[in-house]
PDB file of C-alpha atoms in Angstrom:
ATOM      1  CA  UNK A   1       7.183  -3.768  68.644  1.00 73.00           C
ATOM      2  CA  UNK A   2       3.190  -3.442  67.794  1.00 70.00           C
ATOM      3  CA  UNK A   3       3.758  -0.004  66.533  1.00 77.00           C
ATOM      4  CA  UNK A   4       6.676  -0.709  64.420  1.00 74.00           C
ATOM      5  CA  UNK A   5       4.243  -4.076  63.085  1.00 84.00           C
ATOM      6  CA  UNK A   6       1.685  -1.452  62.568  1.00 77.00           C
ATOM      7  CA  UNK A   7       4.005   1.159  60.665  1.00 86.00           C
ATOM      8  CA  UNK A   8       5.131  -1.876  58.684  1.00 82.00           C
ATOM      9  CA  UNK A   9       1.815  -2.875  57.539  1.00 82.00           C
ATOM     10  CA  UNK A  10       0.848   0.546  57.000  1.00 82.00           C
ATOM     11  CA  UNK A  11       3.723   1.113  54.517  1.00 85.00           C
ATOM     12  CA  UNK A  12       3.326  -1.864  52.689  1.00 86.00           C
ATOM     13  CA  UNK A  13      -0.702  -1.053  52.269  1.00 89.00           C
ATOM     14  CA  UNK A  14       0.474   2.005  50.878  1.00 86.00           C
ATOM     15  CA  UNK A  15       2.577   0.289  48.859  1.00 89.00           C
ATOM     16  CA  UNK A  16       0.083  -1.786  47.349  1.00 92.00           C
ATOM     17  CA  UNK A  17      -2.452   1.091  46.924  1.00 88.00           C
ATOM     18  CA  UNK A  18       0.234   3.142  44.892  1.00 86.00           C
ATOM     19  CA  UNK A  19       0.976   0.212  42.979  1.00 88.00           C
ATOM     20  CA  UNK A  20      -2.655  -0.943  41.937  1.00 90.00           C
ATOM     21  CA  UNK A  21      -3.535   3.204  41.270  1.00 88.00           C
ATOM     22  CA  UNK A  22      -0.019   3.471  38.752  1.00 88.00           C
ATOM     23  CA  UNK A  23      -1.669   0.061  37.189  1.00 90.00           C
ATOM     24  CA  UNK A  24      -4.824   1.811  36.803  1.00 92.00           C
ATOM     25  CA  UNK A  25      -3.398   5.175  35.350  1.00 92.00           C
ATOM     26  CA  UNK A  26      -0.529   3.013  32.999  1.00 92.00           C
ATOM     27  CA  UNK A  27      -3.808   0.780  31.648  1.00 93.00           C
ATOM     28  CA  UNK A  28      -5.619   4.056  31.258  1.00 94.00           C
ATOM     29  CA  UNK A  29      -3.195   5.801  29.177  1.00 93.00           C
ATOM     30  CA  UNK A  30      -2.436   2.161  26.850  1.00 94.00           C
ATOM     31  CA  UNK A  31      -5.854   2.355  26.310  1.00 96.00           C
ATOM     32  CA  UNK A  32      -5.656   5.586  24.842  1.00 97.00           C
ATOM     33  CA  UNK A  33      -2.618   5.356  23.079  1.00 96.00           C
ATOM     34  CA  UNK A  34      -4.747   1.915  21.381  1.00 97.00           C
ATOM     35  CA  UNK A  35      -7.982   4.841  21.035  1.00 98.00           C
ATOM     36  CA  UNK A  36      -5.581   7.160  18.844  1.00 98.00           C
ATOM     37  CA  UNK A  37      -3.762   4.410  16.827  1.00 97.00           C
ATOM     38  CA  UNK A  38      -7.677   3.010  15.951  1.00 98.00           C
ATOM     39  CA  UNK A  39      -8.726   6.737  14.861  1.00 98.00           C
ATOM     40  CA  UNK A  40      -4.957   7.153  13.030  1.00 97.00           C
ATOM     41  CA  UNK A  41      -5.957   4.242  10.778  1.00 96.00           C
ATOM     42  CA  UNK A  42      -9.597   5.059  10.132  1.00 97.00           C
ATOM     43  CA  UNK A  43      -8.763   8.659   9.800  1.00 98.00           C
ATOM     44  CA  UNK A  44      -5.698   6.939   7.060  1.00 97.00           C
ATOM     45  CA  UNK A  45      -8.683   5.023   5.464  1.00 98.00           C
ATOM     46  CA  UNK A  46     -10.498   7.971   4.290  1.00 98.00           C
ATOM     47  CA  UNK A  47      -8.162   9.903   3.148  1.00 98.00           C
ATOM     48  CA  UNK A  48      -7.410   7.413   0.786  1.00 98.00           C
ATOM     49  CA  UNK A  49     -11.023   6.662  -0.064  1.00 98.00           C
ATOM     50  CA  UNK A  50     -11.032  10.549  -0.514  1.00 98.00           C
ATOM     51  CA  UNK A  51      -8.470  10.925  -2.884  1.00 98.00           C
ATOM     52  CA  UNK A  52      -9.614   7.724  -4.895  1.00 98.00           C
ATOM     53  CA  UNK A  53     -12.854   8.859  -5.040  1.00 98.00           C
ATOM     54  CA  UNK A  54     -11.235  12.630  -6.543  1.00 97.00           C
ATOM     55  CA  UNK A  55      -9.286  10.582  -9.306  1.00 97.00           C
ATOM     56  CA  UNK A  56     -12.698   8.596 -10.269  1.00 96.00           C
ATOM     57  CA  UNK A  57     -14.546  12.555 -10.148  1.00 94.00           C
ATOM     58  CA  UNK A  58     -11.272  13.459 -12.879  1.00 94.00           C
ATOM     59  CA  UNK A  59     -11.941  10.336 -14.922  1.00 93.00           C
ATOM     60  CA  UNK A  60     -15.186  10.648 -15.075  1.00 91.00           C
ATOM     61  CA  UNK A  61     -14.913  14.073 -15.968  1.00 88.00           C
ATOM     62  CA  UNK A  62     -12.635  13.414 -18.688  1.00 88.00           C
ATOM     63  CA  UNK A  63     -14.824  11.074 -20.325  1.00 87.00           C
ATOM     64  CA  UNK A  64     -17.309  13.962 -20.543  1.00 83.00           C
ATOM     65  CA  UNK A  65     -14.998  16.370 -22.010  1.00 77.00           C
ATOM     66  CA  UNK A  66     -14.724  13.491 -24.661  1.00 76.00           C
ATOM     67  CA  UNK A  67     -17.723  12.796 -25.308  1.00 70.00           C
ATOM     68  CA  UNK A  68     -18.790  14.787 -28.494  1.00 60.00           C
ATOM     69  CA  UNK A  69     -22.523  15.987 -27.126  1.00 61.00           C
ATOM     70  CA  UNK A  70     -20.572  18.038 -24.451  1.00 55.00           C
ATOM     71  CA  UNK A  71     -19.503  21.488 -24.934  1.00 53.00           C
ATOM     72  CA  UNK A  72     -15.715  20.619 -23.915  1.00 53.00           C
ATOM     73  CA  UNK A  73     -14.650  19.840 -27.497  1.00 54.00           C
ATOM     74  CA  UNK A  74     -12.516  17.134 -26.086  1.00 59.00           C
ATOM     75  CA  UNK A  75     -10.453  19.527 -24.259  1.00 72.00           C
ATOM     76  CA  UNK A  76     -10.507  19.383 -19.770  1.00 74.00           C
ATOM     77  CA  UNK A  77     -10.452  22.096 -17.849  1.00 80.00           C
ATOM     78  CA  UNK A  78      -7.153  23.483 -16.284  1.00 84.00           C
ATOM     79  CA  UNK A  79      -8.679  23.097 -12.667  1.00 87.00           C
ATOM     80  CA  UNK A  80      -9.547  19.389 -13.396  1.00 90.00           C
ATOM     81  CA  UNK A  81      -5.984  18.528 -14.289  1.00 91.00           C
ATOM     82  CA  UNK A  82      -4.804  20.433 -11.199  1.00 94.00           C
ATOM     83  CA  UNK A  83      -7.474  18.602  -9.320  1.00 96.00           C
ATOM     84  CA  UNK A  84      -5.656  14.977 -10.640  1.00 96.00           C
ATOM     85  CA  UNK A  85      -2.089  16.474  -9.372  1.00 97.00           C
ATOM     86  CA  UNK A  86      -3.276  17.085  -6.410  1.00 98.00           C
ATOM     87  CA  UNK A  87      -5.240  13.957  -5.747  1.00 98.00           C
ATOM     88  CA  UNK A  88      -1.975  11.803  -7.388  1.00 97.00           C
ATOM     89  CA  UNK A  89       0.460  13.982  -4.481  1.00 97.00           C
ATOM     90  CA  UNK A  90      -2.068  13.488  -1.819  1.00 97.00           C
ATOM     91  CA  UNK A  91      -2.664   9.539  -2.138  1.00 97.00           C
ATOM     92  CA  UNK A  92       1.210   9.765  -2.656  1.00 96.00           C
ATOM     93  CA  UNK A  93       2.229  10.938   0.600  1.00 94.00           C
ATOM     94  CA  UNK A  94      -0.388   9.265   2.345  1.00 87.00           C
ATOM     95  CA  UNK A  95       0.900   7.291   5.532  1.00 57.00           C
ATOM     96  CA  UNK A  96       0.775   3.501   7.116  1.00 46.00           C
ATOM     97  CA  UNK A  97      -2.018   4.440   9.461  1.00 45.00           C
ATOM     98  CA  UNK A  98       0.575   3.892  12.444  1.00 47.00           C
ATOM     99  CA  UNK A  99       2.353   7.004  12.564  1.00 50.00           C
ATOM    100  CA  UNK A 100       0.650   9.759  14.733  1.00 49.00           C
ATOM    101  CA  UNK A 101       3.384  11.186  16.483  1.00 51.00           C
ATOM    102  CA  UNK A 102       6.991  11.640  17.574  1.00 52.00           C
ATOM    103  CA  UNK A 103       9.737  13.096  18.619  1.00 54.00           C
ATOM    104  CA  UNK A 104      12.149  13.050  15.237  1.00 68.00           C
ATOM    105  CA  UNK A 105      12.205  15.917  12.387  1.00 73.00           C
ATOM    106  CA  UNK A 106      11.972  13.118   9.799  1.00 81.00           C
ATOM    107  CA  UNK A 107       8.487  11.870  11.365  1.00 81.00           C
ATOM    108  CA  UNK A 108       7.440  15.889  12.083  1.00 84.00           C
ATOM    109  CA  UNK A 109       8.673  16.543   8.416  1.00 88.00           C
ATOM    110  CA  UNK A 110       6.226  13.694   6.902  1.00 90.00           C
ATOM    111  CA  UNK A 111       3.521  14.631   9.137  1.00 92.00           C
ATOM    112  CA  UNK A 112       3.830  18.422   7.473  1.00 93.00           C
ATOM    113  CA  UNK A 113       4.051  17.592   3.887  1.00 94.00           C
ATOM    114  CA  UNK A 114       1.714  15.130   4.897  1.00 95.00           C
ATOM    115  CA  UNK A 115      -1.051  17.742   6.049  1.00 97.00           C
ATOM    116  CA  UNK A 116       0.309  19.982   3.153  1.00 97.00           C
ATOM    117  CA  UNK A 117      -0.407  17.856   0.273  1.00 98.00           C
ATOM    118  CA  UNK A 118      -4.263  16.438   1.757  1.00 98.00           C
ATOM    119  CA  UNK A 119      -4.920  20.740   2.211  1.00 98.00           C
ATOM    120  CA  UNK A 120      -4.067  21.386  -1.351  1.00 98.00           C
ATOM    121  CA  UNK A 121      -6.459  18.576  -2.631  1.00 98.00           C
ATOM    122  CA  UNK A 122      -9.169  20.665  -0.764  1.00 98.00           C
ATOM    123  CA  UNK A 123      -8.243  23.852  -2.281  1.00 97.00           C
ATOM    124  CA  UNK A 124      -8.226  21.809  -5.516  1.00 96.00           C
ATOM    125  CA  UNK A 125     -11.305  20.152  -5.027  1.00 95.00           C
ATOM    126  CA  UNK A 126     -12.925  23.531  -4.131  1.00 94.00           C
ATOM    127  CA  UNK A 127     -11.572  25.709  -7.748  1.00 91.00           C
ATOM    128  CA  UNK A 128     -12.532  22.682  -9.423  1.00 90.00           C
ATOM    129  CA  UNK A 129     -16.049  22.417  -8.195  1.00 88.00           C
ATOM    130  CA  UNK A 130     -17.629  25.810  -6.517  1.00 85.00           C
ATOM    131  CA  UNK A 131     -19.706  27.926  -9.016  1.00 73.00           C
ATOM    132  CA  UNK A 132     -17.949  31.051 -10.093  1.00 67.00           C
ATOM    133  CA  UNK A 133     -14.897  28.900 -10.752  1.00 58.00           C
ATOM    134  CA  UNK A 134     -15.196  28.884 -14.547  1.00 51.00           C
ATOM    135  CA  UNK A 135     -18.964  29.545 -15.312  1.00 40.00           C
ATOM    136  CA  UNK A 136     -20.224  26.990 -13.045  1.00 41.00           C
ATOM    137  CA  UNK A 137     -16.883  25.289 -11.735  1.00 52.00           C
ATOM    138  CA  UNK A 138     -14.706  23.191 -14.062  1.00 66.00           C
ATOM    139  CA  UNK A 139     -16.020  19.990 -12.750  1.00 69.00           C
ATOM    140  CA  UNK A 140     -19.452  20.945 -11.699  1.00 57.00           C
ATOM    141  CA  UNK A 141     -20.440  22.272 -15.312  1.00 57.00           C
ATOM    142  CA  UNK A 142     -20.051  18.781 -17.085  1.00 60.00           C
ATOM    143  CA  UNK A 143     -23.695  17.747 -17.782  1.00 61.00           C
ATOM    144  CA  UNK A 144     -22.959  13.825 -17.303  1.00 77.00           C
ATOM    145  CA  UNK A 145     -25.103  11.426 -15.373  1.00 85.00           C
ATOM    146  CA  UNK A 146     -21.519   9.686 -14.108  1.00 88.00           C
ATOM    147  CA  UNK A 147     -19.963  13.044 -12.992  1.00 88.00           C
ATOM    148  CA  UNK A 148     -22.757  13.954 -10.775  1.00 88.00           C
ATOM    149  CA  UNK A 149     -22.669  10.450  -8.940  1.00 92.00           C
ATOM    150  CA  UNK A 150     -18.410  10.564  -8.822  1.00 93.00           C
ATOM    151  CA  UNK A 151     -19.375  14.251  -7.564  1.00 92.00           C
ATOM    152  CA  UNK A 152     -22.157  12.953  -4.891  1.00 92.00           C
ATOM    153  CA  UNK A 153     -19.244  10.188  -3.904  1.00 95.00           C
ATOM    154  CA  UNK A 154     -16.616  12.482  -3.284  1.00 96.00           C
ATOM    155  CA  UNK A 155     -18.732  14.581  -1.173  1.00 95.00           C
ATOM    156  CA  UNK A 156     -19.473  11.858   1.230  1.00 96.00           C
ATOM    157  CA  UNK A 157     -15.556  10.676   1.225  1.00 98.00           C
ATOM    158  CA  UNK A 158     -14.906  14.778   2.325  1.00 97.00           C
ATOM    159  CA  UNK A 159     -17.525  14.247   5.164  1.00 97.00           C
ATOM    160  CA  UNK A 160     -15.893  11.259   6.577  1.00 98.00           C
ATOM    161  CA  UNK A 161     -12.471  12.542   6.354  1.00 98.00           C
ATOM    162  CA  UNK A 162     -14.283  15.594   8.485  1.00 98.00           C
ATOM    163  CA  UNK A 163     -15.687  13.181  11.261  1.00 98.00           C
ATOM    164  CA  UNK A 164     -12.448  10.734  11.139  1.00 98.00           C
ATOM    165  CA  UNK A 165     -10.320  13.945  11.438  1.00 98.00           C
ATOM    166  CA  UNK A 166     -12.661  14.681  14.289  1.00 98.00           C
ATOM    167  CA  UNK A 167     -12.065  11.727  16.274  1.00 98.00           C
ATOM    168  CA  UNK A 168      -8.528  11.094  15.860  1.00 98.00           C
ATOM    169  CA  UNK A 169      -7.853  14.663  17.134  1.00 98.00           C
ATOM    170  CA  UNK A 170     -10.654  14.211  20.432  1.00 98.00           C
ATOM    171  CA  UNK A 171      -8.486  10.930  21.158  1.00 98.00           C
ATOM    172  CA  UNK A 172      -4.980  12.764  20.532  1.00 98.00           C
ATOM    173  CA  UNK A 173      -6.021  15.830  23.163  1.00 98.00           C
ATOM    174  CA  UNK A 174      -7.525  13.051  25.544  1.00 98.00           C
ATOM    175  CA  UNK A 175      -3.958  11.357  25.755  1.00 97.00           C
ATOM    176  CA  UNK A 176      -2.045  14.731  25.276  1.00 97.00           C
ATOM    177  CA  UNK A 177      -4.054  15.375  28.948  1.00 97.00           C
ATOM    178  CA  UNK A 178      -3.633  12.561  30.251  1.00 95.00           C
ATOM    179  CA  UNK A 179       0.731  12.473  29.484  1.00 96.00           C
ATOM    180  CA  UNK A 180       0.679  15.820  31.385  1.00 95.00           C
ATOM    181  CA  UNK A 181      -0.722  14.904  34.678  1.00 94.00           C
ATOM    182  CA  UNK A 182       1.730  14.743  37.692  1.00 94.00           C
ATOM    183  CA  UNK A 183       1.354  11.157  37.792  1.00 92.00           C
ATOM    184  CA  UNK A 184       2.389  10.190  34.729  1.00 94.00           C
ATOM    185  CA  UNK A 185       5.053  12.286  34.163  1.00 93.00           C
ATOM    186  CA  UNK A 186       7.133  11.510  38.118  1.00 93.00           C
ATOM    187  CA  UNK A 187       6.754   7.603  37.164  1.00 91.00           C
ATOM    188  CA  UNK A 188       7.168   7.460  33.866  1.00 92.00           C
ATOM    189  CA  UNK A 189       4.309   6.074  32.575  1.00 93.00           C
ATOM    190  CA  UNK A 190       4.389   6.956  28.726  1.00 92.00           C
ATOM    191  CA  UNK A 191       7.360   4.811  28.687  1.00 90.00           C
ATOM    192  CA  UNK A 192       8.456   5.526  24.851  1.00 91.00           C
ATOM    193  CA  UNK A 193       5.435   5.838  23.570  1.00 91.00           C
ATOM    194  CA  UNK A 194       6.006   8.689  21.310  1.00 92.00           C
ATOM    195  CA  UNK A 195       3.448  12.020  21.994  1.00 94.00           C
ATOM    196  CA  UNK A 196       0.808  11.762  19.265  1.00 95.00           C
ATOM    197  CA  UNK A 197       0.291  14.727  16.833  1.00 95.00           C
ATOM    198  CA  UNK A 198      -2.588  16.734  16.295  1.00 96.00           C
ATOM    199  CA  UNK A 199      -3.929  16.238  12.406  1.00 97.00           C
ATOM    200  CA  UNK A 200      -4.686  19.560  10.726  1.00 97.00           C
ATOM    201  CA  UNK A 201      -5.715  20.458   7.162  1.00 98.00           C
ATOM    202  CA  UNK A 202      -8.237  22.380   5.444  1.00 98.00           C
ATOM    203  CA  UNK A 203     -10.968  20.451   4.645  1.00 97.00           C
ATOM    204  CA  UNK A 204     -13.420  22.057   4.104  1.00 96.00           C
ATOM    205  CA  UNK A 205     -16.126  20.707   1.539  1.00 93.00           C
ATOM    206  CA  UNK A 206     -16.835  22.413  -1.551  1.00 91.00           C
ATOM    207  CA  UNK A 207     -20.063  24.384  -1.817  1.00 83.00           C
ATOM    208  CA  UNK A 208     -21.499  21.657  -4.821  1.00 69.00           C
ATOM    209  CA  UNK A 209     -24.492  23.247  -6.648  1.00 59.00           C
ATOM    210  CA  UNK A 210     -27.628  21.382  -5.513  1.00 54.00           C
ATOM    211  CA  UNK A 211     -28.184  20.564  -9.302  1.00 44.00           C
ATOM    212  CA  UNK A 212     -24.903  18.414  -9.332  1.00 48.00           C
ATOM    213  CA  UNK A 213     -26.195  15.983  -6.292  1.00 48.00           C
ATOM    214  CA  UNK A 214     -29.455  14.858  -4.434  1.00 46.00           C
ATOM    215  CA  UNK A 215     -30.614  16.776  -1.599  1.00 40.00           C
ATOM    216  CA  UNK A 216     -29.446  14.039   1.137  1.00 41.00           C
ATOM    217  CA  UNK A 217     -25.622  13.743  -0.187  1.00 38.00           C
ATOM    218  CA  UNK A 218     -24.424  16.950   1.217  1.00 35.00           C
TER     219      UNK A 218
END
């Protein structure tokens, strides 16, 4: 009878132990699914201050071509009105901040033409403004005060999309991990919290001629 008491109380210690360490690991992974949605929506936020700050570089830019002491002879640059396309597309497919990830085409499909449309902006952004891109880069080769500070702004929006994109991805490979362990996976754990996406574009910042921006800005 002791031994059977014993057995009894040994099962339902084991019980207990298996119970508080699935509590653990199912807190664990909410708090990680909570970690990617934060990064989604900052990672959201500068995208959109990125391509605002793009259209204010193109309006700004356009008021130079305008203005009669310029060169432009009122007319922009082909790469500058490519550079406003692709700014208008990119703040155009630009999400909620709460998508990061499922299992449907539709939500895959946004996610592509999602990633599509912010990696054209950079290529934009980079014909537009690199020297050798018209004889010192369509946007770059405006003399005005205001382009150079919409220039120096747009730099810094590129540099936090960078370090958002950065930590939204860390926290989507953290909770990729964590889904795949044994644990998770034999109870279920996830529940239907959809698998989060990886973000990837080109972003890569323009190379800006020192001229066009203070030393600290890039």
């Amino acid at each position: 009878m002791l031994a059977v008491t014993v057995t009894v109380a040994a099962a339902v210690l084991a019980a207990l132990a298996l119970g508080v360490y699935l509590s653990w690991r199912a807190t664990r992974l909410h708090r990680l699914h909570v970690r990617v949605d934060i990064a989604r929506a900052a990672l959201e936020e500068a995208l959109r201050r990125r391509g605002a700050a793009v259209l204010d570089l193109v309006a700004a830019r356009v008021r130079a071509a305008d203005d009669p002491r310029g060169g432009d002879h009122g007319q922009v640059p082909a790469p500058v009105e490519e550079l406003m396309a692709a700014a208008t597309a990119a703040l155009a497919a630009g999400g909620d901040g709460r998508r990061h990830g499922g299992p449907s085409d539709e939500a895959a499909g946004r996610q592509a033409r999602r990633e599509l449309a912010e990696s054209r902006l950079s290529r934009a952004l980079r014909a537009a403004v690199e020297p050798g891109n018209g004889p010192v880069g369509a946007v770059a080769g405006a003399s005005s005060e205001e382009v150079r500070e919409r220039l120096a702004a747009v730099a810094a929006a590129g540099r936090s999309v960078q370090l958002a994109r950065t930590f939204y991805n860390d926290a989507v490979s953290d909770t990729r991990r964590a889904r795949r362990s044994r644990p998770v996976r034999l109870f279920r754990l996830a529940g239907t919290a959809p698998l989060p996406d990886y973000f990837d574009i080109d972003d890569r910042a323009p190379r800006t001629p020192s001229s066009m921006v203070e030393p600290d800005t890039l």
